[in-house]
Amino acid sequence: MGAAAAGTRVFLEVRRRLQSALLVLGEPKEGGMSMDISITPCSLQVKTPEGCTELQLPAEVRLVPSSCGGLRYVPGDGLHLRLQVRAESNAKLVSMFNQSSQAQECCTFYCQSCGEVIIRDRELIRVLPLPSENWGALVEEWCCHPDPFANKPLHPQENDCFIGDSFFLVNLRSDLWQPRPELAPVETCCPSSENHFKLKPKANTKVICKRCKVMLGETMSSETTKLYMTEIIIQPSERNFPIIPRSQFVQSVIAQCLVELSTARSTFRFTVQGHDGKVYILLWILNSDSLVIESLRSSKSIKKFSLLEDVLKADSGSAWNAVKVLYQPCIKSRNEKLSSAWESDISIHSLTLPSATCLELLLILSRNNATLPPSLRYMNSFQVAFLKM
């Protein structure tokens, strides 16, 4: 997949379920310049006096040239047109945990940011999902006798790993790992996948990577620790630590969490809050079947952010599966009324992450939004972004 250095900006969003695509061809640098567009089932070519841009489509996607329609000119964007595609459906989503490890396997937990070993050679016999946050209220409907689970927290044993919406719950043995958490006595109650422990006091429970000082999770009790999925990589012990760019990893984890939760619970709106309880982002899933193909991405405005350096080093042409979302930032008292309304809506799910990661995610969303054609960056009052899967 390639493009000439002086070529035209090309943006193509393929919707697999709808078998359709939106093609945006950027404006030439000089007004009135001629443009020759050639569309074949497996490629797209745009020629101008300045140069040529050519995109080769992935093998699973084929365009239907005869279906081109809806051609229109959008000031600031260029030409928009729609066409039909023949695209294979997404492969079945792999669980966040199962993509790197399985029960009965010896695993090593790493800090994603620096590769420090957090838990070495842990044999995981039971890998189980935690119930949803409302399970306690539903028990009364299931049982004809008093709640047998009342005041019985779900503590993982030494070879257990419980999986929540955005975290792993594990039992840390002091002889295997010597972190530097700020630990204070805590009291616990019944856990769930999101609000699985009530901490008193909340302060001084952070688990910090001893090498890079990144917050990895929180201490729930003397042995039980919550490790956030965005901070941890779990690998079979015989494999080496995989070097994954930070922004790529965060996007992939969040995208998969959103897809799994929306599929399991039929909820499409989420609040992203920090471990401090503050809401940082409001997210609304539009669809999870997009394939984005683009060339000559504009990145001048984001070169100052080291978090995004991996994106800037990418080839000028790229294709990737993505979750399309609407979002609203809630930092610095922005969107307070909307945030309050969403927090009180029981149909909206909350994802808790380290506060620093919430800010990273907001930066990633803003960068992704800035690379879209201008007319596609907003929908009503929300901003639009694609999260790479």
Coordinates of C-alpha atoms in Angstrom, one line a residue:
M1 CA 0.0 0.0 0.0
G2 CA 1.7 3.2 -1.1
A3 CA 1.3 6.8 -2.0
A4 CA 3.4 9.4 -3.6
A5 CA 4.8 12.1 -1.4
A6 CA 2.9 14.8 -3.3
G7 CA -0.3 12.9 -3.7
T8 CA -3.9 13.7 -2.7
R9 CA -5.3 13.0 0.7
V10 CA -7.6 9.9 0.5
F11 CA -9.9 8.7 3.3
L12 CA -12.1 5.6 2.9
E13 CA -14.4 4.2 5.6
V14 CA -15.8 0.8 4.9
R15 CA -18.8 -0.5 6.8
R16 CA -18.6 -4.3 6.8
R17 CA -22.2 -5.0 7.9
L18 CA -23.7 -2.5 5.5
Q19 CA -21.4 -3.5 2.7
S20 CA -20.9 0.2 1.8
A21 CA -18.1 2.8 1.9
L22 CA -17.6 6.5 2.1
L23 CA -14.8 7.9 0.0
V24 CA -13.3 11.4 0.6
L25 CA -10.7 12.8 -1.8
G26 CA -9.0 15.8 -0.5
E27 CA -8.7 19.1 -2.3
P28 CA -5.6 19.7 -4.4
K29 CA -3.2 22.3 -3.0
E30 CA -4.0 24.7 -5.9
G31 CA -7.7 25.5 -6.7
G32 CA -9.1 24.3 -10.0
M33 CA -6.4 21.6 -10.5
S34 CA -7.6 18.7 -12.6
M35 CA -7.9 15.3 -10.9
D36 CA -8.1 11.9 -12.6
I37 CA -9.8 9.2 -10.4
S38 CA -9.5 5.5 -11.2
I39 CA -11.4 2.9 -9.1
T40 CA -10.9 -0.8 -9.5
P41 CA -12.2 -3.6 -7.2
C42 CA -8.8 -3.9 -5.5
S43 CA -7.3 -0.4 -5.7
L44 CA -7.9 3.3 -5.8
Q45 CA -5.7 5.8 -7.8
V46 CA -5.9 9.6 -7.9
K47 CA -3.7 11.5 -10.3
T48 CA -3.1 15.2 -10.3
P49 CA -0.4 17.3 -12.0
E50 CA 1.4 17.3 -8.6
G51 CA 1.6 13.6 -8.3
C52 CA -0.2 10.3 -7.8
T53 CA -1.8 8.6 -4.8
E54 CA -2.6 4.9 -5.0
L55 CA -4.1 2.7 -2.4
Q56 CA -4.2 -1.1 -2.5
L57 CA -7.1 -2.5 -0.6
P58 CA -6.8 -5.4 1.9
A59 CA -7.6 -8.8 0.4
E60 CA -10.9 -9.1 2.3
V61 CA -12.3 -5.9 0.8
R62 CA -13.4 -5.3 -2.8
L63 CA -15.0 -2.2 -4.2
V64 CA -17.8 -2.2 -6.7
P65 CA -16.8 0.5 -9.2
S66 CA -20.2 0.6 -11.0
S67 CA -22.0 1.5 -7.8
C68 CA -20.3 4.9 -7.3
G69 CA -22.9 7.6 -6.5
G70 CA -23.8 10.6 -4.4
L71 CA -20.9 12.6 -5.7
R72 CA -20.7 16.0 -4.1
Y73 CA -18.1 18.7 -3.3
V74 CA -17.7 19.7 0.4
P75 CA -15.7 22.9 1.0
G76 CA -12.6 22.1 3.1
D77 CA -12.8 18.4 2.4
G78 CA -12.9 17.8 -1.3
L79 CA -15.0 15.2 -3.1
H80 CA -17.4 12.8 -1.3
L81 CA -18.9 9.8 -2.9
R82 CA -20.4 6.5 -1.8
L83 CA -20.1 3.1 -3.3
Q84 CA -20.8 -0.5 -2.5
V85 CA -18.2 -3.0 -1.3
R86 CA -17.8 -6.7 -0.8
A87 CA -16.2 -7.1 2.6
E88 CA -15.8 -10.1 4.8
S89 CA -17.2 -9.8 8.3
N90 CA -14.9 -9.2 11.3
A91 CA -13.3 -12.2 12.8
K92 CA -14.8 -13.2 16.2
L93 CA -13.6 -10.8 18.9
V94 CA -10.9 -12.5 21.1
S95 CA -11.3 -11.9 24.8
M96 CA -8.8 -9.4 26.3
F97 CA -7.5 -12.1 28.5
N98 CA -7.6 -15.1 26.2
Q99 CA -5.6 -13.4 23.4
S100 CA -2.5 -13.7 25.6
S101 CA -3.1 -16.5 28.0
Q102 CA -5.4 -19.4 29.0
A103 CA -6.3 -21.3 32.1
Q104 CA -3.9 -24.0 33.1
E105 CA -1.1 -22.0 31.5
C106 CA 2.0 -20.5 33.3
C107 CA 1.9 -16.8 32.7
T108 CA 3.9 -13.7 33.4
F109 CA 2.4 -10.3 34.1
Y110 CA 4.4 -7.3 32.7
C111 CA 4.1 -3.5 33.1
Q112 CA 3.1 -2.4 29.6
S113 CA 4.9 0.9 29.8
C114 CA 8.4 -0.4 30.7
G115 CA 8.3 -4.3 30.6
E116 CA 9.0 -4.7 34.3
V117 CA 7.8 -8.1 35.6
I118 CA 4.9 -7.8 38.0
I119 CA 4.0 -11.5 38.5
R120 CA 6.4 -14.1 37.2
D121 CA 5.5 -17.7 36.2
R122 CA 2.0 -17.8 37.7
E123 CA 0.0 -20.9 36.9
L124 CA -3.6 -19.8 36.4
I125 CA -6.0 -22.6 37.1
R126 CA -9.2 -20.6 37.2
V127 CA -9.8 -17.6 34.9
L128 CA -13.3 -16.3 35.6
P129 CA -15.4 -13.2 34.7
L130 CA -16.7 -11.2 37.6
P131 CA -20.5 -10.6 37.7
S132 CA -21.9 -7.3 36.7
E133 CA -22.2 -4.4 39.1
N134 CA -25.9 -5.0 39.7
W135 CA -25.7 -8.7 40.5
G136 CA -26.3 -8.2 44.3
A137 CA -29.6 -6.5 43.7
L138 CA -30.7 -9.4 41.4
V139 CA -29.9 -12.2 43.8
E140 CA -33.2 -11.5 45.7
E141 CA -35.0 -12.3 42.4
W142 CA -33.1 -15.5 41.9
C143 CA -33.4 -16.9 45.5
C144 CA -36.4 -17.9 47.5
H145 CA -34.4 -17.6 50.7
P146 CA -32.0 -15.0 52.2
D147 CA -29.1 -13.9 50.1
P148 CA -26.4 -16.6 50.5
F149 CA -23.7 -14.3 49.1
A150 CA -24.3 -11.4 51.4
N151 CA -21.1 -9.9 52.9
K152 CA -19.0 -12.5 51.1
P153 CA -16.4 -10.8 48.9
L154 CA -15.0 -12.6 45.9
H155 CA -11.3 -13.0 46.8
P156 CA -9.2 -14.7 44.1
Q157 CA -7.0 -17.5 45.4
E158 CA -3.4 -17.9 44.5
N159 CA -4.0 -19.5 41.0
D160 CA -7.1 -17.5 40.2
C161 CA -7.6 -14.5 37.9
F162 CA -11.0 -12.8 38.0
I163 CA -11.8 -10.5 35.0
G164 CA -13.7 -7.3 35.4
D165 CA -14.8 -4.8 32.8
S166 CA -11.4 -3.0 32.6
F167 CA -9.2 -4.9 35.2
F168 CA -7.8 -8.2 36.4
L169 CA -8.3 -9.2 40.0
V170 CA -5.4 -11.3 41.3
N171 CA -3.9 -12.7 44.5
L172 CA -0.4 -11.3 45.0
R173 CA 2.1 -13.4 46.9
S174 CA 4.7 -11.3 48.6
D175 CA 7.4 -13.8 47.9
L176 CA 6.9 -13.4 44.1
W177 CA 6.7 -9.6 43.8
Q178 CA 7.9 -6.7 45.8
P179 CA 6.1 -3.6 44.5
R180 CA 6.1 -0.2 46.1
P181 CA 2.4 0.3 46.7
E182 CA 1.2 3.0 49.1
L183 CA -0.8 0.7 51.4
A184 CA -3.3 1.5 54.0
P185 CA -5.8 -0.6 55.9
V186 CA -9.0 -1.2 54.0
E187 CA -12.5 -2.5 54.6
T188 CA -14.3 -4.5 51.9
C189 CA -17.8 -5.5 50.9
C190 CA -19.3 -7.6 48.1
P191 CA -17.5 -7.2 44.8
S192 CA -18.7 -6.9 41.2
S193 CA -17.1 -6.3 37.9
E194 CA -17.0 -2.5 38.3
N195 CA -17.6 -1.6 42.0
H196 CA -16.1 -4.8 43.4
F197 CA -14.7 -3.4 46.6
K198 CA -15.6 -0.4 48.8
L199 CA -12.4 1.1 50.1
K200 CA -12.2 2.9 53.4
P201 CA -10.1 5.0 53.2
K202 CA -9.7 5.4 49.4
A203 CA -6.2 7.0 49.7
N204 CA -2.9 5.1 49.8
T205 CA -4.0 2.0 47.9
K206 CA -2.1 2.6 44.6
V207 CA 0.1 -0.1 43.2
I208 CA 3.0 1.6 41.4
C209 CA 5.5 0.0 39.0
K210 CA 8.8 0.1 40.8
R211 CA 10.7 0.9 37.6
C212 CA 8.7 3.5 35.7
K213 CA 6.4 4.7 38.6
V214 CA 3.2 4.2 36.5
M215 CA 0.1 3.4 38.4
L216 CA -0.8 -0.3 37.6
G217 CA -3.8 -0.8 39.9
E218 CA -5.1 -0.7 43.4
T219 CA -4.7 -2.8 46.5
M220 CA -8.1 -4.3 47.6
S221 CA -6.9 -6.2 50.6
S222 CA -3.7 -7.6 52.0
E223 CA -3.5 -10.2 49.2
T224 CA -6.0 -9.1 46.5
T225 CA -5.0 -6.5 43.9
K226 CA -6.8 -5.0 41.0
L227 CA -4.6 -4.5 37.9
Y228 CA -5.9 -2.3 35.1
M229 CA -6.0 -3.9 31.6
T230 CA -4.5 -0.7 30.1
E231 CA -1.4 -1.0 32.2
I232 CA -0.7 -4.8 32.1
I233 CA 0.4 -7.3 29.4
I234 CA -0.1 -11.0 30.2
Q235 CA 2.0 -13.4 28.3
P236 CA 2.7 -17.2 28.5
S237 CA 6.0 -17.4 30.4
E238 CA 7.9 -19.0 27.5
R239 CA 7.3 -15.8 25.4
N240 CA 9.2 -12.6 25.6
F241 CA 7.7 -9.2 26.5
P242 CA 6.1 -7.7 23.4
I243 CA 7.0 -4.1 22.6
I244 CA 3.7 -2.4 21.7
P245 CA 3.5 1.4 21.2
R246 CA 1.6 2.9 24.1
S247 CA -1.1 4.7 22.1
Q248 CA -1.7 1.6 20.0
F249 CA -2.1 -0.6 23.1
V250 CA -4.5 1.8 24.9
Q251 CA -6.7 2.1 21.8
S252 CA -6.9 -1.6 21.3
V253 CA -7.7 -2.4 25.0
I254 CA -10.4 0.3 25.2
A255 CA -11.9 -0.6 21.8
Q256 CA -12.2 -4.3 22.8
C257 CA -13.6 -3.5 26.2
L258 CA -16.3 -1.3 24.6
V259 CA -17.2 -3.9 22.0
E260 CA -17.4 -6.7 24.6
L261 CA -19.5 -4.6 27.0
S262 CA -21.9 -3.4 24.3
T263 CA -22.4 -6.9 23.0
A264 CA -22.9 -8.5 26.4
R265 CA -25.0 -5.8 28.0
S266 CA -26.6 -3.9 25.0
T267 CA -25.3 -0.6 26.3
F268 CA -23.6 1.8 23.9
R269 CA -22.9 4.8 26.2
F270 CA -20.1 4.9 28.7
T271 CA -18.5 7.3 31.1
V272 CA -14.7 7.0 31.5
Q273 CA -13.7 7.9 35.0
G274 CA -10.4 8.0 36.8
H275 CA -9.5 6.0 39.9
D276 CA -10.1 9.3 41.7
G277 CA -13.8 9.1 40.8
K278 CA -13.8 12.0 38.4
V279 CA -15.4 11.6 35.0
Y280 CA -13.0 12.5 32.2
I281 CA -14.8 11.4 29.0
L282 CA -18.3 10.6 27.8
L283 CA -18.2 7.9 25.0
W284 CA -21.0 6.8 22.7
I285 CA -20.4 3.8 20.3
L286 CA -21.7 4.4 16.8
N287 CA -20.5 1.2 15.2
S288 CA -17.7 -1.4 15.6
D289 CA -17.5 -2.8 12.0
S290 CA -15.6 0.0 10.4
L291 CA -12.4 -0.5 8.3
V292 CA -10.6 2.8 7.8
I293 CA -8.2 3.1 4.9
E294 CA -6.3 6.4 4.5
S295 CA -3.3 8.1 2.9
L296 CA -1.3 11.2 3.7
R297 CA -2.5 11.7 7.3
S298 CA -2.0 15.2 8.6
S299 CA 0.1 15.2 11.8
K300 CA 1.7 18.7 12.0
S301 CA -0.4 19.6 15.1
I302 CA 0.6 16.6 17.2
K303 CA 4.4 16.3 16.7
K304 CA 4.9 17.7 20.2
F305 CA 3.3 14.7 22.0
S306 CA 5.7 11.7 22.6
L307 CA 2.7 9.5 23.3
L308 CA 1.7 9.7 19.6
E309 CA 5.2 9.2 18.1
D310 CA 4.3 5.7 17.0
V311 CA 1.5 7.1 14.9
L312 CA 3.7 9.6 13.3
K313 CA 6.3 6.9 12.3
A314 CA 3.6 4.9 10.5
D315 CA 3.5 4.6 6.8
S316 CA 1.6 7.3 4.9
G317 CA -1.0 4.7 3.9
S318 CA -2.7 2.4 6.4
A319 CA -5.7 0.2 6.9
W320 CA -7.2 -0.8 10.3
N321 CA -10.3 -2.1 11.9
A322 CA -11.9 0.4 14.2
V323 CA -14.7 1.3 16.6
K324 CA -16.3 4.6 15.7
V325 CA -17.3 6.6 18.7
L326 CA -18.7 10.0 19.7
Y327 CA -17.1 11.6 22.6
Q328 CA -17.2 14.6 24.9
P329 CA -14.3 15.7 27.2
C330 CA -15.3 16.5 30.8
I331 CA -12.0 18.0 32.0
K332 CA -11.8 21.6 33.3
S333 CA -15.5 21.7 34.1
R334 CA -16.5 21.1 30.5
N335 CA -20.0 19.5 29.9
E336 CA -20.8 19.3 33.6
K337 CA -24.6 19.1 33.0
L338 CA -24.3 16.4 30.4
S339 CA -21.9 14.5 32.6
S340 CA -24.2 14.7 35.6
A341 CA -27.1 13.4 33.5
W342 CA -25.1 10.5 32.2
E343 CA -23.9 9.5 35.6
S344 CA -27.4 9.3 37.0
D345 CA -28.7 7.3 34.0
I346 CA -28.7 3.6 34.9
S347 CA -28.5 2.5 31.2
I348 CA -25.0 4.1 31.0
H349 CA -22.0 2.0 32.0
S350 CA -18.9 3.3 33.7
L351 CA -15.3 2.3 32.9
T352 CA -12.7 3.1 35.6
L353 CA -9.1 3.6 34.6
P354 CA -6.0 5.3 36.2
S355 CA -6.5 9.0 35.9
A356 CA -3.4 9.4 33.8
T357 CA -4.7 6.8 31.3
C358 CA -8.0 8.7 31.0
L359 CA -5.9 11.8 29.9
E360 CA -3.9 9.6 27.5
L361 CA -7.2 8.3 26.0
L362 CA -8.5 11.8 25.6
L363 CA -5.4 12.9 23.8
I364 CA -5.6 9.9 21.5
L365 CA -9.3 10.7 20.7
S366 CA -8.4 14.3 20.0
R367 CA -5.6 13.3 17.7
N368 CA -7.8 10.8 15.8
N369 CA -10.5 13.5 15.5
A370 CA -8.0 16.0 14.1
T371 CA -6.9 13.6 11.3
L372 CA -10.4 13.2 10.0
P373 CA -11.8 15.3 7.1
P374 CA -13.2 18.4 8.7
S375 CA -16.8 17.6 7.8
L376 CA -16.6 14.3 9.6
R377 CA -15.2 15.5 12.9
Y378 CA -18.5 16.4 14.6
M379 CA -21.9 14.9 14.9
N380 CA -24.4 17.3 16.6
S381 CA -22.5 18.5 19.7
F382 CA -20.2 15.4 19.9
Q383 CA -16.8 14.9 18.4
V384 CA -16.1 11.9 16.3
A385 CA -13.1 9.5 16.5
F386 CA -12.0 6.0 15.5
L387 CA -10.3 3.7 18.0
K388 CA -8.1 1.1 16.4
M389 CA -8.8 -2.4 17.4

